[in-house]
Coordinates of C-alpha atoms and ligand atoms in Angstrom, one line a residue:
X1 CA -6.0 17.0 -28.8
X2 CA -3.6 14.1 -28.2
X3 CA -5.0 10.7 -27.2
X4 CA -3.3 11.0 -23.8
X5 CA -4.8 14.4 -23.1
X6 CA -8.2 13.4 -24.3
X7 CA -8.1 10.2 -22.1
X8 CA -6.9 12.3 -19.2
X9 CA -9.8 14.8 -19.7
X10 CA -12.3 11.9 -19.6
X11 CA -10.7 10.4 -16.5
X12 CA -10.8 13.8 -14.8
X13 CA -14.4 14.4 -15.5
X14 CA -15.3 10.9 -14.2
X15 CA -13.2 11.4 -11.1
X16 CA -14.4 14.8 -10.0
X17 CA -17.8 13.7 -8.6
X18 CA -15.9 11.3 -6.2
X19 CA -13.8 14.1 -4.7
X20 CA -16.9 16.4 -4.5
X21 CA -19.0 13.7 -2.8
X22 CA -16.3 13.0 -0.2
X23 CA -16.0 16.7 0.6
X24 CA -19.7 17.5 0.6
X25 CA -21.2 14.4 2.2
X26 CA -18.3 13.1 4.4
X27 CA -16.1 16.1 4.9
X28 CA -16.3 15.9 8.7
X29 CA -15.4 12.1 9.0
X30 CA -12.1 11.7 10.8
X31 CA -9.1 10.1 9.0
X32 CA -6.9 10.1 12.1
X33 CA -5.6 12.1 15.1
X34 CA -2.3 14.0 15.5
X35 CA -0.1 13.4 18.5
X36 CA 2.5 15.8 20.0
X37 CA 5.2 13.5 18.7
X38 CA 3.8 13.9 15.2
X39 CA 3.5 17.7 15.5
X40 CA 7.1 18.0 16.6
X41 CA 8.3 15.1 14.5
X42 CA 7.9 16.1 10.9
X43 CA 4.2 15.1 10.6
X44 CA 5.3 11.5 10.4
X45 CA 2.4 9.2 9.6
X46 CA -0.2 12.1 9.6
X47 CA -2.8 11.2 6.9
X48 CA -3.4 14.6 5.3
X49 CA -2.5 14.3 1.7
X50 CA -4.4 12.6 -1.1
X51 CA -2.9 11.1 -4.3
X52 CA -4.0 8.3 -6.6
X53 CA -0.8 8.2 -8.7
X54 CA 1.1 5.8 -6.3
X55 CA 0.7 4.3 -2.8
X56 CA 3.5 3.2 -0.4
X57 CA 2.7 0.3 1.8
X58 CA 5.3 0.1 4.7
X59 CA 5.7 -3.6 4.3
X60 CA 5.1 -4.1 0.6
X61 CA 6.6 -1.0 -0.9
X62 CA 5.5 1.2 -3.8
X63 CA 2.7 0.5 -6.2
X64 CA 2.3 2.8 -9.2
X65 CA -1.4 3.1 -10.0
X66 CA -2.0 -0.2 -8.2
X67 CA 0.9 -2.1 -9.9
X68 CA 4.0 -3.3 -8.1
X69 CA 7.4 -2.6 -9.8
X70 CA 7.7 -6.1 -11.4
X71 CA 4.1 -5.8 -12.7
X72 CA 4.8 -2.3 -14.0
X73 CA 7.9 -3.5 -15.8
X74 CA 6.1 -6.5 -17.2
X75 CA 3.0 -4.9 -18.5
X76 CA 4.3 -1.7 -20.2
X77 CA 5.3 -1.7 -23.9
X78 CA 9.1 -2.3 -24.2
X79 CA 11.4 -0.3 -26.4
X80 CA 12.5 -2.4 -29.4
X81 CA 15.8 -4.1 -28.7
X82 CA 15.7 -3.2 -25.0
X83 CA 14.6 -5.0 -21.8
X84 CA 12.9 -1.9 -20.3
X85 CA 9.7 -0.1 -21.0
X86 CA 9.3 3.3 -22.6
X87 CA 9.3 6.0 -19.9
X88 CA 6.7 7.7 -22.1
X89 CA 4.4 4.7 -21.6
X90 CA 5.0 4.8 -17.9
X91 CA 4.0 8.4 -17.9
X92 CA 0.7 7.5 -19.6
X93 CA 0.1 5.0 -16.9
X94 CA 0.8 7.4 -14.1
X95 CA -1.4 10.1 -15.6
X96 CA -4.4 8.0 -16.6
X97 CA -4.2 4.8 -14.6
X98 CA -4.4 2.8 -17.8
X99 CA -1.7 0.5 -19.3
X100 CA -1.1 2.1 -22.7
X101 CA -0.9 0.1 -25.9
X102 CA 2.2 0.3 -28.0
X103 CA 0.5 2.8 -30.3
X104 CA -0.5 5.0 -27.3
X105 CA 3.1 4.9 -26.0
X106 CA 4.6 5.8 -29.3
X107 CA 2.2 8.7 -29.6
X108 CA 3.5 10.1 -26.3
X109 CA 7.1 9.6 -27.4
X110 CA 6.3 11.5 -30.6
X111 CA 4.6 14.3 -28.6
X112 CA 7.7 14.5 -26.4
X113 CA 9.9 15.1 -29.4
X114 CA 7.9 18.1 -30.5
X115 CA 8.2 19.6 -27.0
X116 CA 11.8 18.8 -26.1
X117 CA 13.8 21.8 -27.4
X118 CA 15.6 23.6 -24.6
X119 CA 15.9 27.3 -25.3
X120 CA 19.5 28.7 -25.8
X121 CA 19.0 31.2 -23.0
X122 CA 18.9 28.3 -20.5
X123 CA 22.3 27.1 -21.6
X124 CA 23.6 30.7 -21.5
X125 CA 22.5 30.9 -17.8
X126 CA 24.2 27.6 -17.0
X127 CA 27.4 28.7 -18.7
X128 CA 27.4 31.9 -16.7
X129 CA 27.5 29.9 -13.4
X130 CA 30.8 28.9 -11.9
X131 CA 31.7 25.5 -13.4
X132 CA 32.2 24.0 -9.9
X133 CA 28.5 24.8 -9.0
X134 CA 26.7 21.6 -7.8
X135 CA 24.8 20.0 -10.7
X136 CA 21.6 20.1 -8.6
X137 CA 21.9 23.9 -8.3
X138 CA 22.4 24.1 -12.1
X139 CA 19.5 21.8 -12.7
X140 CA 17.2 23.8 -10.5
X141 CA 18.3 27.1 -12.0
X142 CA 17.9 25.7 -15.5
X143 CA 14.3 24.7 -14.7
X144 CA 13.5 28.0 -13.1
X145 CA 14.7 30.1 -16.0
X146 CA 12.4 28.2 -18.3
X147 CA 9.5 29.6 -16.3
X148 CA 9.2 32.5 -18.7
X149 CA 7.8 30.0 -21.2
X150 CA 4.9 29.0 -18.9
X151 CA 1.7 28.4 -20.7
X152 CA -0.1 28.3 -17.3
X153 CA 0.9 31.9 -16.5
X154 CA -0.2 33.2 -19.9
X155 CA -3.6 31.5 -19.8
X156 CA -4.1 32.4 -16.1
X157 CA -3.5 36.0 -16.9
X158 CA -6.0 35.9 -19.7
X159 CA -8.6 34.6 -17.2
X160 CA -9.2 30.9 -16.7
X161 CA -11.9 29.1 -14.8
X162 CA -10.8 26.9 -11.8
X163 CA -12.1 23.8 -13.6
X164 CA -9.8 24.5 -16.6
X165 CA -6.5 25.1 -14.7
X166 CA -5.4 21.6 -15.3
X167 CA -5.2 22.1 -19.1
X168 CA -2.3 24.6 -19.2
X169 CA -0.7 22.8 -16.2
X170 CA -0.6 19.7 -18.5
X171 CA 1.0 21.8 -21.3
X172 CA 3.7 23.1 -18.9
X173 CA 4.3 19.7 -17.3
X174 CA 4.7 17.9 -20.7
X175 CA 7.0 20.6 -22.0
X176 CA 9.1 20.5 -18.9
X177 CA 9.3 16.7 -18.8
X178 CA 10.3 16.5 -22.4
X179 CA 13.1 19.1 -21.9
X180 CA 14.6 17.7 -18.6
X181 CA 16.8 14.9 -20.2
X182 CA 18.4 17.5 -22.5
X183 CA 18.9 19.9 -19.6
X184 CA 20.5 17.2 -17.4
X185 CA 22.7 15.8 -20.1
X186 CA 23.9 19.3 -21.0
X187 CA 24.9 19.9 -17.4
X188 CA 26.8 16.6 -17.3
X189 CA 28.7 17.1 -20.6
X190 CA 29.5 20.8 -19.8
X191 CA 30.8 20.0 -16.3
X192 CA 32.4 16.6 -16.6
X193 CA 33.1 15.9 -20.3
X194 CA 35.3 18.9 -21.2
X195 CA 32.2 21.0 -22.3
X196 CA 31.2 18.8 -25.2
X197 CA 27.4 18.7 -25.2
X198 CA 25.8 16.1 -27.6
X199 CA 22.8 17.2 -29.7
X200 CA 19.6 15.2 -29.1
X201 CA 18.6 12.4 -31.5
X202 CA 14.9 12.8 -32.2
X203 CA 14.6 9.3 -33.6
X204 CA 15.1 7.9 -30.1
X205 CA 12.7 7.5 -27.1
X206 CA 13.3 9.5 -23.9
X207 CA 15.7 6.9 -22.2
X208 CA 17.5 6.2 -25.5
X209 CA 18.0 9.9 -26.3
X210 CA 19.2 10.6 -22.7
X211 CA 21.9 7.9 -23.0
X212 CA 22.8 9.3 -26.4
X213 CA 23.2 12.8 -25.0
X214 CA 25.2 11.5 -22.1
X215 CA 27.5 9.8 -24.5
X216 CA 27.1 6.4 -22.9
X217 CA 26.6 3.2 -24.9
X218 CA 23.9 0.5 -24.5
X219 CA 22.6 -0.8 -22.3
X220 CA 22.8 2.6 -20.5
X221 CA 19.5 3.5 -22.4
X222 CA 17.8 0.7 -20.4
X223 CA 19.5 1.8 -17.2
X224 CA 18.1 5.3 -17.8
X225 CA 14.6 4.0 -18.4
X226 CA 14.7 1.8 -15.3
X227 CA 16.2 4.6 -13.2
X228 CA 13.6 7.2 -14.3
X229 CA 10.8 4.8 -13.7
X230 CA 11.9 3.6 -10.2
X231 CA 12.5 7.2 -9.0
X232 CA 9.3 8.7 -10.3
X233 CA 6.9 8.6 -7.4
X234 CA 6.7 7.5 -3.8
X235 CA 3.3 8.8 -2.8
X236 CA 3.0 12.4 -1.7
X237 CA 4.6 13.0 1.7
X238 CA 8.3 12.7 0.8
X239 CA 10.2 16.1 0.7
X240 CA 10.4 16.4 -3.1
X241 CA 6.8 15.3 -3.9
X242 CA 5.4 17.3 -1.0
X243 CA 7.4 20.4 -2.0
X244 CA 6.1 20.2 -5.6
X245 CA 2.5 19.9 -4.4
X246 CA 2.9 22.7 -1.8
X247 CA 4.4 25.2 -4.2
X248 CA 1.9 24.4 -7.0
X249 CA -1.0 24.7 -4.5
X250 CA -0.4 28.5 -4.5
X251 CA -1.0 28.3 -8.3
X252 CA 2.7 28.8 -8.9
X253 CA 3.2 27.2 -12.3
X254 CA 4.9 23.8 -12.8
X255 CA 8.3 25.3 -13.5
X256 CA 8.4 27.0 -10.1
X257 CA 7.1 23.8 -8.4
X258 CA 9.6 21.6 -10.2
X259 CA 12.6 23.9 -9.4
X260 CA 11.5 23.9 -5.7
X261 CA 11.1 20.1 -5.5
X262 CA 14.6 19.7 -7.0
X263 CA 15.9 21.8 -4.1
X264 CA 14.3 19.5 -1.6
X265 CA 15.6 16.5 -3.4
X266 CA 19.1 17.9 -3.0
X267 CA 19.2 17.2 0.7
X268 CA 21.4 14.3 2.0
X269 CA 18.6 12.8 4.0
X270 CA 16.6 12.6 0.7
X271 CA 17.7 12.3 -2.9
X272 CA 21.4 13.3 -2.3
X273 CA 21.7 10.1 -0.3
X274 CA 22.6 8.3 -3.6
X275 CA 25.7 10.6 -3.9
X276 CA 26.5 10.1 -0.2
X277 CA 26.4 6.3 -0.6
X278 CA 29.1 6.4 -3.2
X279 CA 31.1 9.0 -1.3
X280 CA 31.0 6.8 1.8
X281 CA 32.0 3.7 -0.1
X282 CA 34.9 5.5 -1.8
X283 CA 36.1 6.5 1.7
X284 CA 36.1 2.9 2.7
X285 CA 37.8 1.8 -0.5
X286 CA 40.5 4.4 0.1
X287 CA 41.1 3.1 3.6
X288 CA 41.2 -0.5 2.3
X289 CA 43.5 0.3 -0.6
X290 CA 40.9 -0.8 -3.1
X291 CA 40.6 -4.3 -1.6
X292 CA 37.1 -5.7 -0.9
X293 CA 36.7 -5.7 2.9
X294 CA 35.7 -8.8 4.9
X295 CA 32.4 -8.7 6.7
X296 CA 34.2 -8.0 10.0
X297 CA 36.1 -5.1 8.5
X298 CA 32.9 -3.7 7.0
X299 CA 31.1 -3.9 10.3
X300 CA 33.9 -1.8 11.8
X301 CA 33.4 0.9 9.1
X302 CA 29.7 1.0 9.8
X303 CA 30.1 1.2 13.6
X304 CA 32.8 3.9 13.2
X305 CA 30.3 6.0 11.1
X306 CA 27.5 5.5 13.6
X307 CA 29.8 6.3 16.6
X308 CA 30.9 9.5 15.0
X309 CA 27.2 10.6 15.0
X310 CA 26.6 10.2 11.2
X311 CA 23.9 8.2 9.5
X312 CA 24.6 5.3 7.2
X313 CA 23.5 6.6 3.8
X314 CA 21.1 4.4 1.8
X315 CA 19.6 2.8 4.9
X316 CA 16.4 3.6 6.8
X317 CA 13.1 5.1 5.7
X318 CA 10.4 7.2 7.1
X319 CA 7.6 4.9 5.9
X320 CA 9.1 1.6 4.7
X321 CA 9.7 -1.1 7.2
X322 CA 11.4 -3.6 4.9
X323 CA 14.0 -3.7 2.1
X324 CA 12.9 -1.1 -0.5
X325 CA 11.6 -3.0 -3.7
X326 CA 13.3 -0.2 -5.7
X327 CA 16.5 -1.4 -4.1
X328 CA 15.7 -5.1 -4.9
X329 CA 14.9 -4.3 -8.6
X330 CA 18.3 -2.6 -9.0
X331 CA 20.0 -5.4 -7.1
X332 CA 18.5 -7.9 -9.5
X333 CA 19.9 -5.7 -12.4
X334 CA 23.3 -5.8 -10.8
X335 CA 23.2 -9.5 -10.2
X336 CA 22.4 -10.0 -13.9
X337 CA 24.7 -7.3 -15.5
X338 CA 27.6 -6.6 -13.0
X339 CA 27.8 -9.4 -10.4
X340 CA 31.6 -9.1 -10.2
X341 CA 31.9 -5.3 -10.0
X342 CA 34.0 -4.4 -6.9
X343 CA 31.6 -1.6 -5.8
X344 CA 28.7 -4.0 -6.1
X345 CA 30.6 -6.3 -3.8
X346 CA 30.9 -3.5 -1.3
X347 CA 27.1 -2.8 -1.6
X348 CA 26.4 -6.5 -1.2
X349 CA 28.4 -6.8 2.0
X350 CA 26.8 -3.7 3.3
X351 CA 23.4 -5.3 2.7
X352 CA 24.5 -8.2 4.9
X353 CA 26.1 -6.4 7.7
X354 CA 24.3 -3.1 8.1
X355 CA 20.7 -4.1 9.1
X356 CA 21.8 -6.1 12.1
X357 CA 24.0 -3.3 13.3
X358 CA 21.3 -0.7 13.0
X359 CA 19.0 -3.1 14.9
X360 CA 21.6 -3.5 17.6
X361 CA 22.1 0.3 17.8
X362 CA 18.3 0.5 18.2
X363 CA 17.6 3.9 16.8
X364 CA 16.5 3.5 13.2
X365 CA 12.9 2.3 12.9
X366 CA 13.8 0.7 9.6
X367 CA 17.3 -1.0 9.4
X368 CA 16.8 -2.0 5.7
X369 CA 18.3 -0.4 2.6
X370 CA 16.4 2.1 0.5
X371 CA 16.6 3.0 -3.2
X372 CA 19.7 5.1 -2.8
X373 CA 21.9 2.2 -1.5
X374 CA 22.1 0.5 -4.8
X375 CA 21.6 3.1 -7.5
X376 CA 25.0 4.7 -7.6
X377 CA 26.8 1.4 -8.2
X378 CA 25.0 0.9 -11.5
X379 CA 25.8 4.4 -12.7
X380 CA 29.5 4.0 -11.7
X381 CA 29.7 0.7 -13.6
X382 CA 28.5 2.4 -16.8
X383 CA 31.2 5.1 -16.5
X384 CA 29.2 7.8 -14.7
X385 CA 31.6 8.2 -11.8
X386 CA 31.0 11.8 -11.0
X387 CA 28.7 10.9 -8.2
X388 CA 27.5 14.4 -7.4
X389 CA 25.5 14.1 -10.6
X390 CA 23.5 11.2 -9.4
X391 CA 20.7 13.2 -7.8
X392 CA 20.1 15.0 -11.1
X393 CA 19.1 11.6 -12.5
X394 CA 16.8 11.1 -9.6
X395 CA 15.3 14.5 -10.3
X396 CA 14.5 13.7 -13.9
X397 CA 12.7 10.6 -12.7
X398 CA 10.9 12.3 -9.8
X399 CA 9.6 15.1 -12.0
X400 CA 7.4 12.5 -13.7
X401 CA 5.5 11.8 -10.5
X402 CA 5.4 15.3 -9.3
X403 CA 4.1 16.7 -12.6
X404 CA 1.3 14.0 -12.8
X405 CA 0.3 14.9 -9.2
X406 CA 0.2 18.6 -9.9
X407 CA -2.0 18.1 -13.0
X408 CA -4.4 16.0 -10.9
X409 CA -4.2 18.6 -8.1
X410 CA -5.5 21.3 -10.5
X411 CA -8.0 18.9 -12.1
X412 CA -9.6 18.1 -8.7
X413 CA -9.4 21.7 -7.5
X414 CA -7.3 21.0 -4.4
X415 CA -6.9 24.2 -2.5
X416 CA -3.8 26.1 -1.4
X417 CA -2.0 24.1 1.3
X418 CA -2.0 25.7 4.8
X419 CA -1.7 23.4 7.8
X420 CA -2.0 25.0 11.2
X421 CA 0.9 25.5 13.6
X422 CA 0.8 25.7 17.4
X423 CA 3.3 27.1 20.0
X424 CA 5.4 25.0 22.4
X425 CA 3.4 26.5 25.3
X426 CA 0.1 25.3 23.7
X427 CA 1.5 21.8 23.4
X428 CA 2.6 21.9 27.1
X429 CA -0.9 23.0 28.0
X430 CA -2.5 20.1 26.0
X431 CA 0.0 17.7 27.6
X432 CA -0.8 19.0 31.1
X433 CA -4.5 18.4 30.7
X434 CA -3.9 14.7 29.8
Ligands
HAX501 N1 21.9 5.5 9.9 C1 22.0 5.9 11.2 N2 21.0 6.4 11.9 C2 19.7 6.3 11.4 C3 19.5 5.8 10.1 C4 20.7 5.4 9.3 N3 20.6 5.0 8.1 N4 18.2 5.9 9.8 C5 17.6 6.4 10.9 N5 18.5 6.7 11.8 C6 18.3 7.3 13.1 C7 17.8 8.7 12.9 O1 18.8 9.6 12.6 C8 17.1 9.0 14.2 O2 18.1 9.3 15.1 P1 17.8 10.4 16.3 O3 16.8 9.7 17.2 O4 19.1 10.5 17.0 O5 17.2 11.6 15.7 C9 16.5 7.6 14.6 O6 17.3 6.7 13.8 C10 15.1 7.4 14.2 O7 14.9 7.7 12.9 P2 13.7 7.0 12.0 O8 12.4 7.4 12.6 O9 14.0 5.6 11.8 O10 13.9 7.7 10.6 P3 13.3 9.1 10.1 O11 12.0 8.8 9.6 O12 13.5 10.2 11.1 O13 14.3 9.4 8.9 C11 15.6 8.9 7.0 C12 14.3 8.7 7.7 C13 15.5 8.2 5.6 C14 15.9 10.4 6.8 C15 16.7 8.2 7.8 O14 16.5 6.8 7.9 C16 18.2 8.5 7.3 O15 18.7 9.5 7.7 N6 18.7 7.5 6.5 C17 20.0 7.8 5.9 C18 19.9 8.8 4.7 C19 19.2 8.1 3.5 O16 19.5 7.0 3.1 N7 18.2 8.9 3.0 C20 17.4 8.5 1.8 C21 16.1 7.9 2.2 C22 15.3 7.5 1.0 C23 14.9 8.7 0.2 O17 14.2 9.6 0.5 N8 15.6 8.8 -1.0 O18 15.5 9.9 -1.7

């Protein structure tokens, strides 16, 4: 058994009594109440999910296993010659809560290499799809057709105790995560680079190999590492994470869960917002004839978009109430590596003018930029200008968090998810009694 799996097994056994004690001794203690606004309004703020992989404080932003983004980047072992940590070491942290040593990290990177081969039938399915299919549809379909390889299904059918379900879930999750970069890069090269896929280089780590298969030079390997890490997890209530958890709660295997979560990520209010930001900026650029607009001109574009009833992509958040630290980390990267890039200049002006406008409009609870406002500009700068591919990159990253959560869901025996619904008449009755 690998060191990672062995460590995880020990952590799981140590953790289980905590969940059991909460359920058995304190199961009837209230965590909160639900208002009519929350029942109608997408369960916003209702505390009914449990995860220990990450926590999102509205004012501070995300912490992965208790670590802020700068702490995470600082503490994890770095890839030789690069500025960013191994994605594989980050996965070790998400799964176990421990900062891995360099040796632990390299062992996960080696494990990934043995699991990373994407079967030919997946490519055959992708090739049978019309070439103008959205890359997120291809990505989801590619994941779904690998479901036939599920170790979970095989072991479940052989008969498996509830306490052991996490073991084949881990096997599926690791196989899937190891394969996703190859799947994503294949879709990219097939669709946008004249159907010229690049074979993996098994001497490289996950981020390095992804950059190699995309055909983009350094420092894109570090961009990929940073991107996957930043997009991995944002606690459990967002659409992609929640979808993954929900589908897996029916004991659907990790492939079904991952394909479903990708479908949720493909919505413009969620992961597709990174594509929408670039599309919106390109629209402004076209109208400006490529010239960088003044702040006054940019304000007009923002108001025009709002007045036509559309949202400003990349701004606002359901939980956050300040600038997203994932945005800030990418902004710092831009300031260091591409301060004079024209699209970065657009993003920079938007950062200045949009929050006061959203405040003045008075609808958005959070006027500040989120992760998606800044991510596309980096991709564009390094030559990835086909912006409808951006959400696939998000999906590879998000799979890290979703898979870790699903493994722990099975380890702690979380049941099938089944909230209760009420009718409108019932709500009216409750309201009338108040
Ligand atoms: N531009 C214009 N209006 C906005 C807005 C924005 N960026 N953000 C929120 N609003 C509006 C909402 O549409 C809503 O309007 P109505 O009352 O007319 O329905 C009102 O402000 C209140 O919304 P809210 O409570 O502040 O926000 P929600 O929790 O309902 O929604 C969203 C959160 C992220 C979906 C929202 O801010 C939005 O649509 N943002 C733009 C799209 C975007 O950037 N999405 C990515 C978010 C991060 C993420 O998940 N990445 O994957």
